[in-house]
PDB file of C-alpha atoms in Angstrom:
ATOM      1  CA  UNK A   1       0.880  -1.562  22.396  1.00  0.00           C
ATOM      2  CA  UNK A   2      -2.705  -0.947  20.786  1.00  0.00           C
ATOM      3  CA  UNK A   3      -5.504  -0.566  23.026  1.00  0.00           C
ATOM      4  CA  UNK A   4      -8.666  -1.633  22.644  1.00  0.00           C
ATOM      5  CA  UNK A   5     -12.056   0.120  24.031  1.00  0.00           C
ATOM      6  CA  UNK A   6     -14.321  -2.132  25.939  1.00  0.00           C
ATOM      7  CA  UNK A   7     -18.041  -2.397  24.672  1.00  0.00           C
ATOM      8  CA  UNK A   8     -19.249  -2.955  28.478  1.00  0.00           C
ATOM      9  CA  UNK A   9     -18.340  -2.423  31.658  1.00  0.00           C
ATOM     10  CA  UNK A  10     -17.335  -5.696  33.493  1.00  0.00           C
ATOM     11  CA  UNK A  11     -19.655  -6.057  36.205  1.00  0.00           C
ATOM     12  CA  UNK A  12     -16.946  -7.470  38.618  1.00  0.00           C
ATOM     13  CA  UNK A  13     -13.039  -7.202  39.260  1.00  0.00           C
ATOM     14  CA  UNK A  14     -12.322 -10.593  37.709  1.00  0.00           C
ATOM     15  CA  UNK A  15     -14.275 -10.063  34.596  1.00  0.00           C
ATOM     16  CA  UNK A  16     -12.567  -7.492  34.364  1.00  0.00           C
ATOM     17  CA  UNK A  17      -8.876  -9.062  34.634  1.00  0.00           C
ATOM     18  CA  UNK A  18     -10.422 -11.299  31.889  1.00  0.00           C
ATOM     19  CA  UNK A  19     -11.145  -8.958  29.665  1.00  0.00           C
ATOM     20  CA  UNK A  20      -8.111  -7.210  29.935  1.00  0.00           C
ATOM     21  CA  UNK A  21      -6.111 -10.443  29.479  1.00  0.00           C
ATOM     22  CA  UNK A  22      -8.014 -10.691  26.587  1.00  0.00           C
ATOM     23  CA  UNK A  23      -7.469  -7.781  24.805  1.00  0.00           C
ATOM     24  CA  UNK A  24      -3.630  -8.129  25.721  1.00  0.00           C
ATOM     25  CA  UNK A  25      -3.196 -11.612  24.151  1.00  0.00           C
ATOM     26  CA  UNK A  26      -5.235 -10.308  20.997  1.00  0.00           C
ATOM     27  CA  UNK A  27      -2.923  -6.950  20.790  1.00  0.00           C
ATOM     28  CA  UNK A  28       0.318  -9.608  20.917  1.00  0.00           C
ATOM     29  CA  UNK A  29      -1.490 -11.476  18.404  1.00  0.00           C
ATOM     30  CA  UNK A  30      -1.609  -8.580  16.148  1.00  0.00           C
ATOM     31  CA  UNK A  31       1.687  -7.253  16.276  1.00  0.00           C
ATOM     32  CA  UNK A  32       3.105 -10.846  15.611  1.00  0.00           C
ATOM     33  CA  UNK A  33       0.889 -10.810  12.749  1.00  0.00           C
ATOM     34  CA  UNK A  34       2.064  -7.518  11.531  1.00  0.00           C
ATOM     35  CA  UNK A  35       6.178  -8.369  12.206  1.00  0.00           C
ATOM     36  CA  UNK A  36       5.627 -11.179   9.877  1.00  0.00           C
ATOM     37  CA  UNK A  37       4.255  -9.609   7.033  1.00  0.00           C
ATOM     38  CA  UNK A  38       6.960  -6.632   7.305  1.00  0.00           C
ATOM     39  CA  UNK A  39       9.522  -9.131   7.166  1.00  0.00           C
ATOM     40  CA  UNK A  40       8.003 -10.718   4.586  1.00  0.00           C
ATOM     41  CA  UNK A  41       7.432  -8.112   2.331  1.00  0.00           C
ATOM     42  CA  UNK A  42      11.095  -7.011   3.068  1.00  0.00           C
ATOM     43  CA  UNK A  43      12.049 -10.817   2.159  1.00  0.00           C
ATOM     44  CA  UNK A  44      10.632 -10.216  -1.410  1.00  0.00           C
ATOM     45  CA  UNK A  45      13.863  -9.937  -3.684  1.00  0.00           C
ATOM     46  CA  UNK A  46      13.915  -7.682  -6.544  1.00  0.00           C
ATOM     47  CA  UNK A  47      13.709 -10.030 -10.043  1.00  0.00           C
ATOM     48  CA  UNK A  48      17.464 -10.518 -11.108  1.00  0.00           C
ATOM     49  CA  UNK A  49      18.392  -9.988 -14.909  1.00  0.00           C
ATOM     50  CA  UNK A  50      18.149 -12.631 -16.944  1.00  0.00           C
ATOM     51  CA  UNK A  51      19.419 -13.822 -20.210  1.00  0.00           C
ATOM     52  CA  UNK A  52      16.531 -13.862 -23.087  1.00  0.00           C
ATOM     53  CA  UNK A  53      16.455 -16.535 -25.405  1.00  0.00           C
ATOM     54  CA  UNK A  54      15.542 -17.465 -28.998  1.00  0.00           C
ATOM     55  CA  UNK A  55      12.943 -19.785 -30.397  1.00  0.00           C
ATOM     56  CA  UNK A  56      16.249 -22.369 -30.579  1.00  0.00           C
ATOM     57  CA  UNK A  57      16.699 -21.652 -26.787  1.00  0.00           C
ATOM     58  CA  UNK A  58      20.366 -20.008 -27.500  1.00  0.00           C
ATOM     59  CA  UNK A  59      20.881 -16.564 -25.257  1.00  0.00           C
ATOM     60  CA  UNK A  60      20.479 -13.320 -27.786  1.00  0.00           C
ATOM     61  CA  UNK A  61      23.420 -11.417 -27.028  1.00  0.00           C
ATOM     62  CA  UNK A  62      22.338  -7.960 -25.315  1.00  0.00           C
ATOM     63  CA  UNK A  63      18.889  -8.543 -24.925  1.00  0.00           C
ATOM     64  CA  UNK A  64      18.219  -8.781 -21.195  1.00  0.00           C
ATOM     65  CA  UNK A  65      15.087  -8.879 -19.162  1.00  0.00           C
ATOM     66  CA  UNK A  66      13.953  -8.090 -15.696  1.00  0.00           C
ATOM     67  CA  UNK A  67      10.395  -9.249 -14.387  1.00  0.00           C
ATOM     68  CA  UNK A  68       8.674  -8.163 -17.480  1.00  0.00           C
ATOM     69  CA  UNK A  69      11.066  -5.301 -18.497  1.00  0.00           C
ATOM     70  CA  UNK A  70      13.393  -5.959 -21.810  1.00  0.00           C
ATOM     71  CA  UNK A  71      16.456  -4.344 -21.543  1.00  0.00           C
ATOM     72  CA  UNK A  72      19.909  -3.419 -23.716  1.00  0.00           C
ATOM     73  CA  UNK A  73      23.285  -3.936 -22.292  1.00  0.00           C
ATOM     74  CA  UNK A  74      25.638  -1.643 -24.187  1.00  0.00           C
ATOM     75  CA  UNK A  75      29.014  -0.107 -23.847  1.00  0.00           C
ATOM     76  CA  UNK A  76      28.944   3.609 -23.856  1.00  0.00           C
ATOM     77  CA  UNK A  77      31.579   5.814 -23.878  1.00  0.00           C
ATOM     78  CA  UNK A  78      31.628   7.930 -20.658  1.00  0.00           C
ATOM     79  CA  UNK A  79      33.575  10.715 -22.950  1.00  0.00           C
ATOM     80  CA  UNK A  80      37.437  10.217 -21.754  1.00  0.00           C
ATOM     81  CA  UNK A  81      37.821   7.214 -23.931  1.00  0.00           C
ATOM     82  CA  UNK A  82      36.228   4.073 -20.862  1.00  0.00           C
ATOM     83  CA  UNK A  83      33.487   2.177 -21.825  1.00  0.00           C
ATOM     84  CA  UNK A  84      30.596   1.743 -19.263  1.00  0.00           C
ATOM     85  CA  UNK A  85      28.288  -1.097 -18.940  1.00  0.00           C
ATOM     86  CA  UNK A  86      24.873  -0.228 -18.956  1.00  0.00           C
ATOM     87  CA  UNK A  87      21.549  -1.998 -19.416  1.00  0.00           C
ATOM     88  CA  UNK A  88      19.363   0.702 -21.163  1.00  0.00           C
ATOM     89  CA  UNK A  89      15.139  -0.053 -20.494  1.00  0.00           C
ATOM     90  CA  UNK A  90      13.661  -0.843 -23.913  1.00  0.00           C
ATOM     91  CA  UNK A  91      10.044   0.063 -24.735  1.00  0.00           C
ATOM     92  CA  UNK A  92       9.557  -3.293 -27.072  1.00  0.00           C
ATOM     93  CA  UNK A  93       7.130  -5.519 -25.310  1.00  0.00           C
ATOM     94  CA  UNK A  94       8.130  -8.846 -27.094  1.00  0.00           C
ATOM     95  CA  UNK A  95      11.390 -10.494 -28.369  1.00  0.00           C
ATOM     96  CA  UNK A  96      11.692  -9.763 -31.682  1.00  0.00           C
ATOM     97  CA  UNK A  97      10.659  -5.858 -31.001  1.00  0.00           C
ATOM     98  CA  UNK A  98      13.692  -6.224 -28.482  1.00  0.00           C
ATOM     99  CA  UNK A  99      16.375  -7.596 -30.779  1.00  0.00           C
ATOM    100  CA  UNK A 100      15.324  -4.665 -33.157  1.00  0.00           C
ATOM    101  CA  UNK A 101      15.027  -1.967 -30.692  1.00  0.00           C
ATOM    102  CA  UNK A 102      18.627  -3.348 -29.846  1.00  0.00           C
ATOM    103  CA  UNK A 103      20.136  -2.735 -33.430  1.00  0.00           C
ATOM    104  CA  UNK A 104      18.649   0.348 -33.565  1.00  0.00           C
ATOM    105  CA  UNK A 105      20.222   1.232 -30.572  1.00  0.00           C
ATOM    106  CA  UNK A 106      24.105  -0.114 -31.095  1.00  0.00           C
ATOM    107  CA  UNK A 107      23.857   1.941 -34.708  1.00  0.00           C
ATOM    108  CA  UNK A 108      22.640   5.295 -33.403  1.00  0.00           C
ATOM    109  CA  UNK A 109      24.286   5.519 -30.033  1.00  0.00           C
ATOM    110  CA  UNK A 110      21.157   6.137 -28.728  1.00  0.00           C
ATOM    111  CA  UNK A 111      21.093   5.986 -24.832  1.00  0.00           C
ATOM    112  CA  UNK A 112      17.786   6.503 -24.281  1.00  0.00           C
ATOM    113  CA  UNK A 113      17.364   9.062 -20.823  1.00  0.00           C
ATOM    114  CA  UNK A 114      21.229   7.789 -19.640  1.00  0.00           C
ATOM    115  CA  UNK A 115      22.779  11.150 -18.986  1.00  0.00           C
ATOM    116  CA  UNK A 116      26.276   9.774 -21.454  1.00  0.00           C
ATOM    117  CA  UNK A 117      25.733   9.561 -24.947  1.00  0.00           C
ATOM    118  CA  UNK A 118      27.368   8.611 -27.541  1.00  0.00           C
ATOM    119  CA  UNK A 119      26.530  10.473 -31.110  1.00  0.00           C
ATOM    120  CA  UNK A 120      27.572   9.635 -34.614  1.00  0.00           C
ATOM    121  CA  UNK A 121      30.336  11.068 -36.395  1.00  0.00           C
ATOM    122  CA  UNK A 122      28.655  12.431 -39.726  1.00  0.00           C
ATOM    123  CA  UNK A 123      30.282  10.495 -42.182  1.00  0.00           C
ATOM    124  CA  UNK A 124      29.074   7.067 -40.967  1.00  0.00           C
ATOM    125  CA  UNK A 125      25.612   8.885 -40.605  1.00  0.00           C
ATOM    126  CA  UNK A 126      25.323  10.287 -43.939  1.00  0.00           C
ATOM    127  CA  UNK A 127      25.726   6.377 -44.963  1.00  0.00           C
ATOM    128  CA  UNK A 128      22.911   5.573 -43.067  1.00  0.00           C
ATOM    129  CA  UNK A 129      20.311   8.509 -44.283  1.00  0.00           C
ATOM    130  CA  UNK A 130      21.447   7.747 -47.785  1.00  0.00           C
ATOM    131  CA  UNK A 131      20.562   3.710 -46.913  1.00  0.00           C
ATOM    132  CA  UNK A 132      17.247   4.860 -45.362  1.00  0.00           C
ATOM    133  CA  UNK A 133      16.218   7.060 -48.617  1.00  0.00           C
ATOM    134  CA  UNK A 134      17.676   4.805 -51.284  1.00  0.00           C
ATOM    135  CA  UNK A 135      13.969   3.190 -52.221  1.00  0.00           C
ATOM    136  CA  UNK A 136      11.794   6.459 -51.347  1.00  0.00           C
ATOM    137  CA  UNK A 137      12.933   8.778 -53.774  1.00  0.00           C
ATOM    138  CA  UNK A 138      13.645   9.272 -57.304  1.00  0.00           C
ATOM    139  CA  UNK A 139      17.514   8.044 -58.356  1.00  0.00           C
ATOM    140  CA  UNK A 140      17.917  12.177 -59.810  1.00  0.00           C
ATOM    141  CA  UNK A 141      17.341  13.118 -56.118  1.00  0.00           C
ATOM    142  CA  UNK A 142      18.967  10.282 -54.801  1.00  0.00           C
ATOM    143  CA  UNK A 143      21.923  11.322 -56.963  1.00  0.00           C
ATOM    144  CA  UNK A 144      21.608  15.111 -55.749  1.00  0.00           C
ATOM    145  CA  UNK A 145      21.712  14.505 -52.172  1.00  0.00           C
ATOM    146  CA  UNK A 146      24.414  11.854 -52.670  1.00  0.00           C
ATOM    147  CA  UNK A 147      26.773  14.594 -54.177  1.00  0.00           C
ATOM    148  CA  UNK A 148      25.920  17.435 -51.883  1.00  0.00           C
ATOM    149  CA  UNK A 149      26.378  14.958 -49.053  1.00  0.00           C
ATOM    150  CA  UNK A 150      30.093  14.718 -49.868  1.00  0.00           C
ATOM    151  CA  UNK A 151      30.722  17.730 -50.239  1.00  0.00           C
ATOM    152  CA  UNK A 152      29.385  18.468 -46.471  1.00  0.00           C
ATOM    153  CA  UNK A 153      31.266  15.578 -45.296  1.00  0.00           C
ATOM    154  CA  UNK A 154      34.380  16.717 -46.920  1.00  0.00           C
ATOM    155  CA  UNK A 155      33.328  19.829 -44.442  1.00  0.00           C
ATOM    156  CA  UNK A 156      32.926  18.185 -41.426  1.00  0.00           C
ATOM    157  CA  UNK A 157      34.228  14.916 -41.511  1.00  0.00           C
ATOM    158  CA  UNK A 158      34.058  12.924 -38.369  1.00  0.00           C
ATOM    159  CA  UNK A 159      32.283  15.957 -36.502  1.00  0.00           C
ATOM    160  CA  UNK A 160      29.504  14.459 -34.376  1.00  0.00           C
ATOM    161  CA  UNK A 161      25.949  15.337 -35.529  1.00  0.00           C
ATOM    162  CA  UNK A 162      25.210  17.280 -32.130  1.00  0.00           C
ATOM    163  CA  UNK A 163      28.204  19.489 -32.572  1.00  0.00           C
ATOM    164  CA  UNK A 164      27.149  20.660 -36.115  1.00  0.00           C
ATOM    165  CA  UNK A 165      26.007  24.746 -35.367  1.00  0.00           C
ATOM    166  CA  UNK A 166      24.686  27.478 -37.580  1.00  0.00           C
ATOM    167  CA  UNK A 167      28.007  28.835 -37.249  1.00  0.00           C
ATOM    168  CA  UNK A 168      29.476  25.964 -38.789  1.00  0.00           C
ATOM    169  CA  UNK A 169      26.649  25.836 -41.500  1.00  0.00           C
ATOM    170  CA  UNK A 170      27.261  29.885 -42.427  1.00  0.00           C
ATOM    171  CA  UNK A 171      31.010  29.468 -43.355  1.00  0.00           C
ATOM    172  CA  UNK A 172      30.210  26.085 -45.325  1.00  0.00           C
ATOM    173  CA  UNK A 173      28.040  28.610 -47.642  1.00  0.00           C
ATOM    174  CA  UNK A 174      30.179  31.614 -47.355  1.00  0.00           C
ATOM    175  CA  UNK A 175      32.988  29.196 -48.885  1.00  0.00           C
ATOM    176  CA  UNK A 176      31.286  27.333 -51.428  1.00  0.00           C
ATOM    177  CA  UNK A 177      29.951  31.261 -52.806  1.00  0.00           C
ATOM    178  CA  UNK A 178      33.205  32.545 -52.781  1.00  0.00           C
ATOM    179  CA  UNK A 179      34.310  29.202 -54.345  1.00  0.00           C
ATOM    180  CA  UNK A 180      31.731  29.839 -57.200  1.00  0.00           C
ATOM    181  CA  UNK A 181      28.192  28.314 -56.504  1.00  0.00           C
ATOM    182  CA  UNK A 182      25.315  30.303 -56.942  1.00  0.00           C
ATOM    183  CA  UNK A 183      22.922  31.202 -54.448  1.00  0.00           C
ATOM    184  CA  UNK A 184      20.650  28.874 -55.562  1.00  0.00           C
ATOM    185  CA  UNK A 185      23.037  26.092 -55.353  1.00  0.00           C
ATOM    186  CA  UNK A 186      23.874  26.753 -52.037  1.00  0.00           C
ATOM    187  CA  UNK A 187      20.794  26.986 -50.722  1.00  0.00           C
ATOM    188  CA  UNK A 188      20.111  23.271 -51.846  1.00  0.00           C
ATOM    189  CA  UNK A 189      22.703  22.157 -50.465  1.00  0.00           C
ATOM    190  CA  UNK A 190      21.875  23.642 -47.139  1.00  0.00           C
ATOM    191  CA  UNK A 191      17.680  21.951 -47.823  1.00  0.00           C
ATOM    192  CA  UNK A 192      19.500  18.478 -48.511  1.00  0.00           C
ATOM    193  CA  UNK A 193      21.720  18.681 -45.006  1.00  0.00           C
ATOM    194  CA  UNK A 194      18.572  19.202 -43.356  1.00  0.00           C
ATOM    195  CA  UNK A 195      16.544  16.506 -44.433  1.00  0.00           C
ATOM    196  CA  UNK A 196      19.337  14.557 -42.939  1.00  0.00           C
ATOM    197  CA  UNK A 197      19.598  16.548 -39.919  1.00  0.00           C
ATOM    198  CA  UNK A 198      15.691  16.024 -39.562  1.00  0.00           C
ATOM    199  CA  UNK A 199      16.528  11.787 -39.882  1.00  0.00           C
ATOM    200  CA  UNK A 200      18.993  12.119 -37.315  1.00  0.00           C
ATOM    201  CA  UNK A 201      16.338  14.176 -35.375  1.00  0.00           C
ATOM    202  CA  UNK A 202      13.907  11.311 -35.502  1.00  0.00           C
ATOM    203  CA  UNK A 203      16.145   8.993 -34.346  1.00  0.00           C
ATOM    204  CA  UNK A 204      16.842  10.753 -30.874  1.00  0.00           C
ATOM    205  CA  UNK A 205      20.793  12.066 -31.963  1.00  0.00           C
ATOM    206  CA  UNK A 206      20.070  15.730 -31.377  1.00  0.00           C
ATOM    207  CA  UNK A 207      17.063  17.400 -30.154  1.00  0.00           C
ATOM    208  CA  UNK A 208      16.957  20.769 -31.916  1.00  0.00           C
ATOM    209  CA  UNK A 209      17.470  21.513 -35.844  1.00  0.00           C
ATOM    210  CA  UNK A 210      20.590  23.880 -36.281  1.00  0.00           C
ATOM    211  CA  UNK A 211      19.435  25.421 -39.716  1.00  0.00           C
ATOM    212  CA  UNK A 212      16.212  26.883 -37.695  1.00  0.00           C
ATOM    213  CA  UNK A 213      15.413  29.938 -38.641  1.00  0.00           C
ATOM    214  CA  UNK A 214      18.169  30.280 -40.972  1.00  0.00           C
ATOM    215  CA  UNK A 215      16.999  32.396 -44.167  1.00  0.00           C
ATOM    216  CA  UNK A 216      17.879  31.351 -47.642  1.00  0.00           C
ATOM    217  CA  UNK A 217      20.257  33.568 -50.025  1.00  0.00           C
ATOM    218  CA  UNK A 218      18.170  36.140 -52.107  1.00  0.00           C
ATOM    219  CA  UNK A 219      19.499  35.182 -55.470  1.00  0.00           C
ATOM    220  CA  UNK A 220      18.413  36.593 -59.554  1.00  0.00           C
ATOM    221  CA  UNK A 221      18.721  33.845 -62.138  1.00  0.00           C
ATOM    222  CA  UNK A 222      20.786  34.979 -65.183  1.00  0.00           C
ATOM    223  CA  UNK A 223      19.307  36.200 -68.071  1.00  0.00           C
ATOM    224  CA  UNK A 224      19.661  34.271 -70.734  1.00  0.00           C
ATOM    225  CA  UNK A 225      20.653  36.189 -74.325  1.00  0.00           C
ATOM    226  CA  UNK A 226      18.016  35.952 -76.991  1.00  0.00           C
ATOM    227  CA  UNK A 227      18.954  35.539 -80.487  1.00  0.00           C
ATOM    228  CA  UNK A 228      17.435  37.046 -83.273  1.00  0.00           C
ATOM    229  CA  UNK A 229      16.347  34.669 -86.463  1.00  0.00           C
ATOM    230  CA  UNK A 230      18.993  35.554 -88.328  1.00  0.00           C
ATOM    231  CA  UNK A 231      21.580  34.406 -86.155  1.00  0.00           C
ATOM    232  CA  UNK A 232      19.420  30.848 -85.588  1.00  0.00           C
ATOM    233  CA  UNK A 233      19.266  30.358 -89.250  1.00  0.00           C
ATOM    234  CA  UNK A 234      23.083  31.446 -89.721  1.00  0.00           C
ATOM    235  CA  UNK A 235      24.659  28.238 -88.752  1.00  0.00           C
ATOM    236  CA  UNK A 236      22.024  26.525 -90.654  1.00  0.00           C
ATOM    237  CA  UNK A 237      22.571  28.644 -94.485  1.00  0.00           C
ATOM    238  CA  UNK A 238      26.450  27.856 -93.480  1.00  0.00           C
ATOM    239  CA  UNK A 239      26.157  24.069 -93.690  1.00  0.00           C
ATOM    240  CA  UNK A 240      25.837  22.206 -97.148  1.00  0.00           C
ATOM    241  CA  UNK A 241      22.825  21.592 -98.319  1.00  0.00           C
ATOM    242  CA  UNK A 242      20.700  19.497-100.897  1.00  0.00           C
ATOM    243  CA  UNK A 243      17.695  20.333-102.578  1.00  0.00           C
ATOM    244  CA  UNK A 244      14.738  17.794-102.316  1.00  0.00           C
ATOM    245  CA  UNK A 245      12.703  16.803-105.799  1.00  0.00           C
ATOM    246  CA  UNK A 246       9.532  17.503-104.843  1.00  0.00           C
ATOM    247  CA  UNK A 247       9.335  20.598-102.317  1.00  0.00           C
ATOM    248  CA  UNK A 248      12.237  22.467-103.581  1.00  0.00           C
ATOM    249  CA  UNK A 249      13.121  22.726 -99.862  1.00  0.00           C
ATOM    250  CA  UNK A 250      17.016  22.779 -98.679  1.00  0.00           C
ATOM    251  CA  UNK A 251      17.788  20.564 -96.003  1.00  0.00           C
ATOM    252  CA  UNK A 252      21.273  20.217 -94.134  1.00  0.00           C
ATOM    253  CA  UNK A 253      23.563  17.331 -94.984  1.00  0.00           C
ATOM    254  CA  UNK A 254      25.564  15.665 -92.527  1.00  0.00           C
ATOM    255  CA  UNK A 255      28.642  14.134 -92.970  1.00  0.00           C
ATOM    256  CA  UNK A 256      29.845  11.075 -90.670  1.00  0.00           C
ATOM    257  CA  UNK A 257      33.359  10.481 -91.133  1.00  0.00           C
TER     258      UNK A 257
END
């Protein structure tokens, strides 16, 4: 029980039984004070999960919300083949950011800071970089990227995009040399798996690049034979020719059959 100093000495015993009794019943009041507001801050349930709805009033399936939090329910895979029901915390702040956020999130297995995630195989994510660049670059480029890109997922297949590893990367090259490409061919085709790498980067799937500090093959372009005029014009003194009217000059014929 609190006690309370007097600001005066009673002057007699029964003022002083008064002010004791005093102080007691305000002490009793306090701590009857102070029971109810623990019990009623204790009584305060935590908001429940709710269901958030459209403009039409209709639930949106997976988009949750709890006091003023949105979150995601999704099914991850725990890694031995069971799904787990989780409700992952958004950052969107309004409904339609949510319902985005959401697709985003059932496409690239992100799981925000949930220690099980779920990564994409690389096929279906080389798709969805060559979707995301279709309308930024040039359709020469496009068309580049599009053909190295199958030849790396004839590599790796379903792999998931955090397993990929220098290691992995190294004997891709080492076969396509011995297969034939030049160094400069290979080392496009290592530039175009990292601009995807770098996507999938961006979108949370791994958290460190695995071509870092991997150097480029040193490489010599061919010389290319130079011809002397003779054997330019040689071809040309072979073909028929026909002799204009009015500068004597020979030109070629053609014949179309």
């Amino acid at each position: 029980m609190k006690v309370r100093l007097l600001s005066r000495v009673p002057s007699s015993i029964d003022s002083l039984f008064s002010v004791v009794k005093s102080v007691r019943q305000q002490n009793e009041r306090h701590e009857k004070q102070g029971c109810a507001g623990k019990s009623s801050n204790n009584g305060l349930k935590t908001p429940k999960f709710q269901r958030v709805k459209d403009s039409k009033g209709k639930p949106i399936r997976g988009v949750w919300i709890r006091g003023k939090q949105f979150y995601a329910r999704l099914f991850i895979d725990n890694g031995s083949g069971q799904k787990i029901d989780r409700r992952v915390p958004l950052e969107a702040k309004t409904v339609q950011d949510a319902r985005r956020e959401l697709e985003q999130l059932k496409f690239l297995g992100k799981t925000s800071n949930l220690s099980i995630r779920q990564s994409q195989p690389f096929n279906s994510f080389r798709d969805h970089y060559l979707d995301s660049i279709a309308n930024m670059k040039r359709k020469r480029t496009y068309d580049s990227e599009n053909q190295h890109l199958k030849q790396w997922s004839a590599f790796f297949g379903n792999l998931p995009i955090h397993q990929i590893s220098r290691e992995k990367i190294i004997k891709y090259r080492i076969l396509k040399i011995k297969g034939g490409w030049t160094g400069r061919t290979a080392n496009l085709s290592i530039t175009i798996l990292n601009n995807l790498l770098n996507h999938a980067k961006d979108n949370g799937l791994i958290k460190t690049l695995p071509t870092t500090g991997l150097k480029p093959i040193r490489w010599k372009p061919k010389k290319r034979p130079l011809f002397a005029p003779e054997q330019i014009e040689a071809p040309i003194i072979a073909m028929p020719h026909s002799k204009t009217a009015n500068t004597g000059s020979f030109w070629p014929i053609t014949c179309v059959s």
